[in-house]
mmCIF file of C-alpha atoms in Angstrom:
data_model
loop_
_atom_site.group_PDB
_atom_site.id
_atom_site.type_symbol
_atom_site.label_atom_id
_atom_site.label_comp_id
_atom_site.label_asym_id
_atom_site.label_seq_id
_atom_site.Cartn_x
_atom_site.Cartn_y
_atom_site.Cartn_z
ATOM 1 C CA UNK A 1 -1.026 5.407 -29.996
ATOM 2 C CA UNK A 2 -0.546 5.307 -26.341
ATOM 3 C CA UNK A 3 -3.755 7.464 -25.942
ATOM 4 C CA UNK A 4 -5.689 5.034 -28.201
ATOM 5 C CA UNK A 5 -4.527 1.981 -26.232
ATOM 6 C CA UNK A 6 -5.204 3.444 -22.800
ATOM 7 C CA UNK A 7 -8.686 4.655 -23.643
ATOM 8 C CA UNK A 8 -9.705 1.380 -25.290
ATOM 9 C CA UNK A 9 -12.435 -0.834 -23.852
ATOM 10 C CA UNK A 10 -9.885 -3.745 -23.397
ATOM 11 C CA UNK A 11 -7.177 -1.697 -21.396
ATOM 12 C CA UNK A 12 -9.858 -0.143 -19.179
ATOM 13 C CA UNK A 13 -11.304 -3.470 -17.939
ATOM 14 C CA UNK A 14 -11.093 -4.442 -14.318
ATOM 15 C CA UNK A 15 -9.082 -7.478 -13.339
ATOM 16 C CA UNK A 16 -11.746 -8.785 -10.910
ATOM 17 C CA UNK A 17 -14.445 -11.118 -12.197
ATOM 18 C CA UNK A 18 -17.840 -11.539 -10.558
ATOM 19 C CA UNK A 19 -18.492 -15.138 -9.182
ATOM 20 C CA UNK A 20 -21.759 -15.326 -11.127
ATOM 21 C CA UNK A 21 -20.022 -14.923 -14.380
ATOM 22 C CA UNK A 22 -17.406 -17.630 -13.561
ATOM 23 C CA UNK A 23 -19.951 -20.206 -12.902
ATOM 24 C CA UNK A 24 -22.473 -19.489 -15.705
ATOM 25 C CA UNK A 25 -22.303 -21.888 -18.716
ATOM 26 C CA UNK A 26 -20.600 -20.309 -21.602
ATOM 27 C CA UNK A 27 -19.119 -17.583 -19.613
ATOM 28 C CA UNK A 28 -15.826 -15.997 -20.407
ATOM 29 C CA UNK A 29 -14.080 -17.630 -17.430
ATOM 30 C CA UNK A 30 -15.045 -21.153 -18.617
ATOM 31 C CA UNK A 31 -14.315 -20.387 -22.318
ATOM 32 C CA UNK A 32 -11.012 -18.670 -21.755
ATOM 33 C CA UNK A 33 -9.777 -19.355 -18.204
ATOM 34 C CA UNK A 34 -6.122 -18.299 -19.271
ATOM 35 C CA UNK A 35 -7.388 -14.970 -20.483
ATOM 36 C CA UNK A 36 -5.675 -15.256 -23.828
ATOM 37 C CA UNK A 37 -8.380 -13.316 -25.462
ATOM 38 C CA UNK A 38 -8.067 -10.479 -22.896
ATOM 39 C CA UNK A 39 -11.628 -10.509 -21.595
ATOM 40 C CA UNK A 40 -10.384 -9.026 -18.222
ATOM 41 C CA UNK A 41 -7.280 -6.946 -17.335
ATOM 42 C CA UNK A 42 -4.502 -9.223 -16.018
ATOM 43 C CA UNK A 43 -4.045 -8.809 -12.353
ATOM 44 C CA UNK A 44 -0.872 -6.894 -11.604
ATOM 45 C CA UNK A 45 0.743 -5.463 -8.435
ATOM 46 C CA UNK A 46 1.602 -1.770 -8.009
ATOM 47 C CA UNK A 47 5.236 -1.038 -9.120
ATOM 48 C CA UNK A 48 7.782 -0.689 -6.377
ATOM 49 C CA UNK A 49 7.873 3.218 -6.414
ATOM 50 C CA UNK A 50 4.059 3.385 -6.360
ATOM 51 C CA UNK A 51 3.961 1.033 -3.459
ATOM 52 C CA UNK A 52 6.025 3.436 -1.330
ATOM 53 C CA UNK A 53 4.159 6.445 -2.774
ATOM 54 C CA UNK A 54 0.737 4.892 -2.033
ATOM 55 C CA UNK A 55 1.738 4.172 1.629
ATOM 56 C CA UNK A 56 2.925 7.662 2.146
ATOM 57 C CA UNK A 57 -0.285 9.110 0.560
ATOM 58 C CA UNK A 58 -2.528 6.935 2.714
ATOM 59 C CA UNK A 59 -0.711 8.069 5.942
ATOM 60 C CA UNK A 60 -0.828 11.682 4.827
ATOM 61 C CA UNK A 61 2.859 12.262 4.443
ATOM 62 C CA UNK A 62 3.451 12.369 0.710
ATOM 63 C CA UNK A 63 5.369 15.441 -0.361
ATOM 64 C CA UNK A 64 3.966 16.172 -3.892
ATOM 65 C CA UNK A 65 6.353 19.216 -4.568
ATOM 66 C CA UNK A 66 8.228 19.202 -7.967
ATOM 67 C CA UNK A 67 11.895 19.422 -8.572
ATOM 68 C CA UNK A 68 14.817 19.907 -6.287
ATOM 69 C CA UNK A 69 17.623 17.652 -5.007
ATOM 70 C CA UNK A 70 17.236 13.856 -4.908
ATOM 71 C CA UNK A 71 16.855 11.921 -1.718
ATOM 72 C CA UNK A 72 20.276 10.465 -0.780
ATOM 73 C CA UNK A 73 20.651 6.868 0.476
ATOM 74 C CA UNK A 74 22.802 5.285 3.159
ATOM 75 C CA UNK A 75 23.557 1.832 4.166
ATOM 76 C CA UNK A 76 22.752 0.819 7.639
ATOM 77 C CA UNK A 77 24.877 -1.601 9.877
ATOM 78 C CA UNK A 78 22.391 -4.372 9.136
ATOM 79 C CA UNK A 79 22.753 -3.988 5.403
ATOM 80 C CA UNK A 80 19.444 -2.167 4.818
ATOM 81 C CA UNK A 81 19.618 0.664 2.390
ATOM 82 C CA UNK A 82 17.420 3.637 3.768
ATOM 83 C CA UNK A 83 16.894 7.301 2.963
ATOM 84 C CA UNK A 84 19.826 9.397 4.407
ATOM 85 C CA UNK A 85 18.862 11.083 7.654
ATOM 86 C CA UNK A 86 21.533 13.784 7.170
ATOM 87 C CA UNK A 87 20.186 15.008 3.851
ATOM 88 C CA UNK A 88 16.606 15.207 4.928
ATOM 89 C CA UNK A 89 16.361 18.241 7.084
ATOM 90 C CA UNK A 90 12.648 17.494 7.956
ATOM 91 C CA UNK A 91 10.562 14.454 8.136
ATOM 92 C CA UNK A 92 8.442 15.968 5.265
ATOM 93 C CA UNK A 93 11.597 15.890 3.037
ATOM 94 C CA UNK A 94 11.940 12.121 3.459
ATOM 95 C CA UNK A 95 8.445 11.749 2.183
ATOM 96 C CA UNK A 96 9.059 12.965 -1.236
ATOM 97 C CA UNK A 97 7.896 10.809 -4.137
ATOM 98 C CA UNK A 98 9.921 7.709 -5.076
ATOM 99 C CA UNK A 99 10.746 9.510 -8.236
ATOM 100 C CA UNK A 100 13.244 11.692 -6.384
ATOM 101 C CA UNK A 101 15.096 8.824 -4.760
ATOM 102 C CA UNK A 102 18.657 8.800 -5.846
ATOM 103 C CA UNK A 103 19.342 5.934 -8.285
ATOM 104 C CA UNK A 104 22.667 4.067 -7.458
ATOM 105 C CA UNK A 105 24.146 1.350 -9.580
ATOM 106 C CA UNK A 106 25.622 -0.597 -6.561
ATOM 107 C CA UNK A 107 22.460 -0.272 -4.338
ATOM 108 C CA UNK A 108 19.056 1.105 -4.144
ATOM 109 C CA UNK A 109 16.423 1.578 -1.421
ATOM 110 C CA UNK A 110 15.768 -1.792 0.105
ATOM 111 C CA UNK A 111 12.071 -1.542 0.150
ATOM 112 C CA UNK A 112 11.990 -0.801 -3.533
ATOM 113 C CA UNK A 113 14.327 -3.770 -4.196
ATOM 114 C CA UNK A 114 11.989 -6.117 -2.389
ATOM 115 C CA UNK A 115 9.191 -5.109 -4.711
ATOM 116 C CA UNK A 116 11.212 -5.571 -7.862
ATOM 117 C CA UNK A 117 12.695 -2.411 -8.641
ATOM 118 C CA UNK A 118 15.087 -2.997 -11.448
ATOM 119 C CA UNK A 119 18.748 -3.072 -10.799
ATOM 120 C CA UNK A 120 20.648 -0.148 -12.265
ATOM 121 C CA UNK A 121 23.739 -2.292 -13.239
ATOM 122 C CA UNK A 122 21.804 -4.325 -15.988
ATOM 123 C CA UNK A 123 19.468 -3.344 -18.848
ATOM 124 C CA UNK A 124 15.758 -3.484 -17.985
ATOM 125 C CA UNK A 125 13.636 -4.073 -21.093
ATOM 126 C CA UNK A 126 10.607 -4.906 -18.852
ATOM 127 C CA UNK A 127 9.904 -5.128 -15.140
ATOM 128 C CA UNK A 128 9.459 -8.451 -13.570
ATOM 129 C CA UNK A 129 6.673 -9.010 -10.894
ATOM 130 C CA UNK A 130 7.078 -11.583 -8.084
ATOM 131 C CA UNK A 131 5.229 -12.500 -5.134
ATOM 132 C CA UNK A 132 7.608 -13.714 -2.391
ATOM 133 C CA UNK A 133 7.611 -13.965 1.349
ATOM 134 C CA UNK A 134 10.079 -11.137 1.835
ATOM 135 C CA UNK A 135 7.400 -8.733 0.519
ATOM 136 C CA UNK A 136 4.888 -9.811 3.244
ATOM 137 C CA UNK A 137 7.649 -9.622 5.918
ATOM 138 C CA UNK A 138 8.499 -6.107 4.765
ATOM 139 C CA UNK A 139 4.959 -4.916 4.890
ATOM 140 C CA UNK A 140 4.513 -6.464 8.358
ATOM 141 C CA UNK A 141 7.737 -5.550 10.000
ATOM 142 C CA UNK A 142 9.592 -2.634 8.123
ATOM 143 C CA UNK A 143 10.065 0.494 10.182
ATOM 144 C CA UNK A 144 8.879 2.674 7.309
ATOM 145 C CA UNK A 145 5.577 0.747 7.043
ATOM 146 C CA UNK A 146 5.001 0.515 10.893
ATOM 147 C CA UNK A 147 5.560 4.410 11.108
ATOM 148 C CA UNK A 148 3.182 4.865 8.268
ATOM 149 C CA UNK A 149 0.496 2.793 9.883
ATOM 150 C CA UNK A 150 0.752 4.982 13.017
ATOM 151 C CA UNK A 151 0.536 8.080 10.902
ATOM 152 C CA UNK A 152 -2.313 6.727 9.035
ATOM 153 C CA UNK A 153 -4.151 6.057 12.259
ATOM 154 C CA UNK A 154 -3.438 9.551 13.526
ATOM 155 C CA UNK A 155 -4.790 10.872 10.215
ATOM 156 C CA UNK A 156 -8.046 8.914 10.604
ATOM 157 C CA UNK A 157 -8.524 10.042 14.171
ATOM 158 C CA UNK A 158 -7.978 13.746 13.170
ATOM 159 C CA UNK A 159 -10.230 13.555 10.030
ATOM 160 C CA UNK A 160 -13.029 11.269 11.270
ATOM 161 C CA UNK A 161 -16.470 12.866 11.878
ATOM 162 C CA UNK A 162 -16.533 11.277 15.424
ATOM 163 C CA UNK A 163 -14.502 8.781 17.564
ATOM 164 C CA UNK A 164 -17.131 6.044 16.740
ATOM 165 C CA UNK A 165 -15.323 2.939 15.391
ATOM 166 C CA UNK A 166 -17.852 2.615 12.489
ATOM 167 C CA UNK A 167 -17.026 6.200 11.329
ATOM 168 C CA UNK A 168 -13.128 5.577 11.685
ATOM 169 C CA UNK A 169 -13.509 2.065 9.787
ATOM 170 C CA UNK A 170 -15.417 3.946 6.922
ATOM 171 C CA UNK A 171 -12.729 6.606 6.637
ATOM 172 C CA UNK A 172 -9.847 4.264 6.804
ATOM 173 C CA UNK A 173 -11.227 2.021 4.084
ATOM 174 C CA UNK A 174 -11.992 5.135 1.859
ATOM 175 C CA UNK A 175 -8.499 6.495 2.434
ATOM 176 C CA UNK A 176 -6.567 3.238 1.785
ATOM 177 C CA UNK A 177 -8.898 1.522 -0.857
ATOM 178 C CA UNK A 178 -10.876 4.232 -2.329
ATOM 179 C CA UNK A 179 -14.176 2.622 -1.266
ATOM 180 C CA UNK A 180 -16.355 2.308 1.722
ATOM 181 C CA UNK A 181 -16.415 -1.116 3.606
ATOM 182 C CA UNK A 182 -19.128 -3.729 3.209
ATOM 183 C CA UNK A 183 -21.276 -4.771 6.039
ATOM 184 C CA UNK A 184 -19.119 -7.966 6.766
ATOM 185 C CA UNK A 185 -15.979 -5.776 6.577
ATOM 186 C CA UNK A 186 -17.318 -3.371 9.104
ATOM 187 C CA UNK A 187 -18.132 -6.320 11.316
ATOM 188 C CA UNK A 188 -14.692 -7.992 11.373
ATOM 189 C CA UNK A 189 -13.071 -4.596 11.547
ATOM 190 C CA UNK A 190 -15.004 -3.768 14.579
ATOM 191 C CA UNK A 191 -14.096 -7.197 16.093
ATOM 192 C CA UNK A 192 -10.469 -6.465 15.234
ATOM 193 C CA UNK A 193 -10.555 -3.101 17.170
ATOM 194 C CA UNK A 194 -12.369 -4.685 20.098
ATOM 195 C CA UNK A 195 -9.886 -7.469 20.442
ATOM 196 C CA UNK A 196 -6.878 -5.229 20.461
ATOM 197 C CA UNK A 197 -8.601 -2.699 22.720
ATOM 198 C CA UNK A 198 -9.120 -5.380 25.261
ATOM 199 C CA UNK A 199 -5.479 -6.448 25.023
ATOM 200 C CA UNK A 200 -4.235 -2.932 25.541
ATOM 201 C CA UNK A 201 -6.673 -2.127 28.239
ATOM 202 C CA UNK A 202 -5.387 -5.147 30.188
ATOM 203 C CA UNK A 203 -1.906 -3.394 30.318
ATOM 204 C CA UNK A 204 -3.302 -0.389 32.094
ATOM 205 C CA UNK A 205 -3.047 2.085 29.032
ATOM 206 C CA UNK A 206 -5.554 5.166 29.348
ATOM 207 C CA UNK A 207 -8.682 4.802 27.205
ATOM 208 C CA UNK A 208 -7.567 7.340 24.592
ATOM 209 C CA UNK A 209 -4.261 5.451 23.946
ATOM 210 C CA UNK A 210 -6.096 2.154 23.806
ATOM 211 C CA UNK A 211 -8.274 3.491 20.966
ATOM 212 C CA UNK A 212 -5.324 4.948 19.141
ATOM 213 C CA UNK A 213 -3.070 1.850 19.372
ATOM 214 C CA UNK A 214 -6.057 -0.400 18.279
ATOM 215 C CA UNK A 215 -6.650 1.700 15.276
ATOM 216 C CA UNK A 216 -2.933 1.319 14.191
ATOM 217 C CA UNK A 217 -3.625 -2.321 13.812
ATOM 218 C CA UNK A 218 -6.583 -1.683 11.489
ATOM 219 C CA UNK A 219 -4.719 0.789 9.409
ATOM 220 C CA UNK A 220 -1.751 -1.648 9.226
ATOM 221 C CA UNK A 221 -3.878 -4.451 8.112
ATOM 222 C CA UNK A 222 -5.470 -2.231 5.258
ATOM 223 C CA UNK A 223 -1.914 -1.389 4.024
ATOM 224 C CA UNK A 224 -1.217 -5.130 3.879
ATOM 225 C CA UNK A 225 -4.348 -5.973 1.897
ATOM 226 C CA UNK A 226 -4.208 -7.316 -1.670
ATOM 227 C CA UNK A 227 -6.639 -4.565 -2.747
ATOM 228 C CA UNK A 228 -4.102 -1.908 -1.651
ATOM 229 C CA UNK A 229 -1.059 -3.543 -3.325
ATOM 230 C CA UNK A 230 -2.774 -4.685 -6.533
ATOM 231 C CA UNK A 231 -4.699 -2.833 -9.320
ATOM 232 C CA UNK A 232 -8.312 -4.118 -9.175
#
């Protein structure tokens, strides 16, 4: 039954709708704007565990190994619940899939909780999806996300065909979003790199560090994009 559902034409539709279809008389968007007839896939965000795994994958850190002990958690003085440093003997060990994060009834990984991971103390017949300010603040300021953005930029620099911004922009988009950038996206991404490069150059940083730190901002922006966090 699951295979039949998941291979059906209805289930395999995209959630995006072309503008031309939305404005055409008699279009599905005009006839059924609430999507009660399921003419497109409802927009949905990645589940909490997949958000973390996707960030690790884009930054080149994700440990795909199977089995083994779970990742233990610890509570920081500020109340944040993070992966325990003592139990992770290497940085690679901390990058295991979220499936292996230890599930505790009294607390769970703060980042997963922000993105609606179910509480273990109660029954969970289905997952809730919210869109709250705390999620945006987490993606902008959380130490895990900031570190991933830096590693993502390092990966792009190492794997890019050249140091040309257009090549790095192309690779960054394909790595994070699974597609190449449009002409307008290349234009504003280049402008973003130039703006931050000018700011860092004014502080006296060497040119190589200027390019590296500017690229971090682009990678961080892609991790914060709706297309990265939502299923298209």
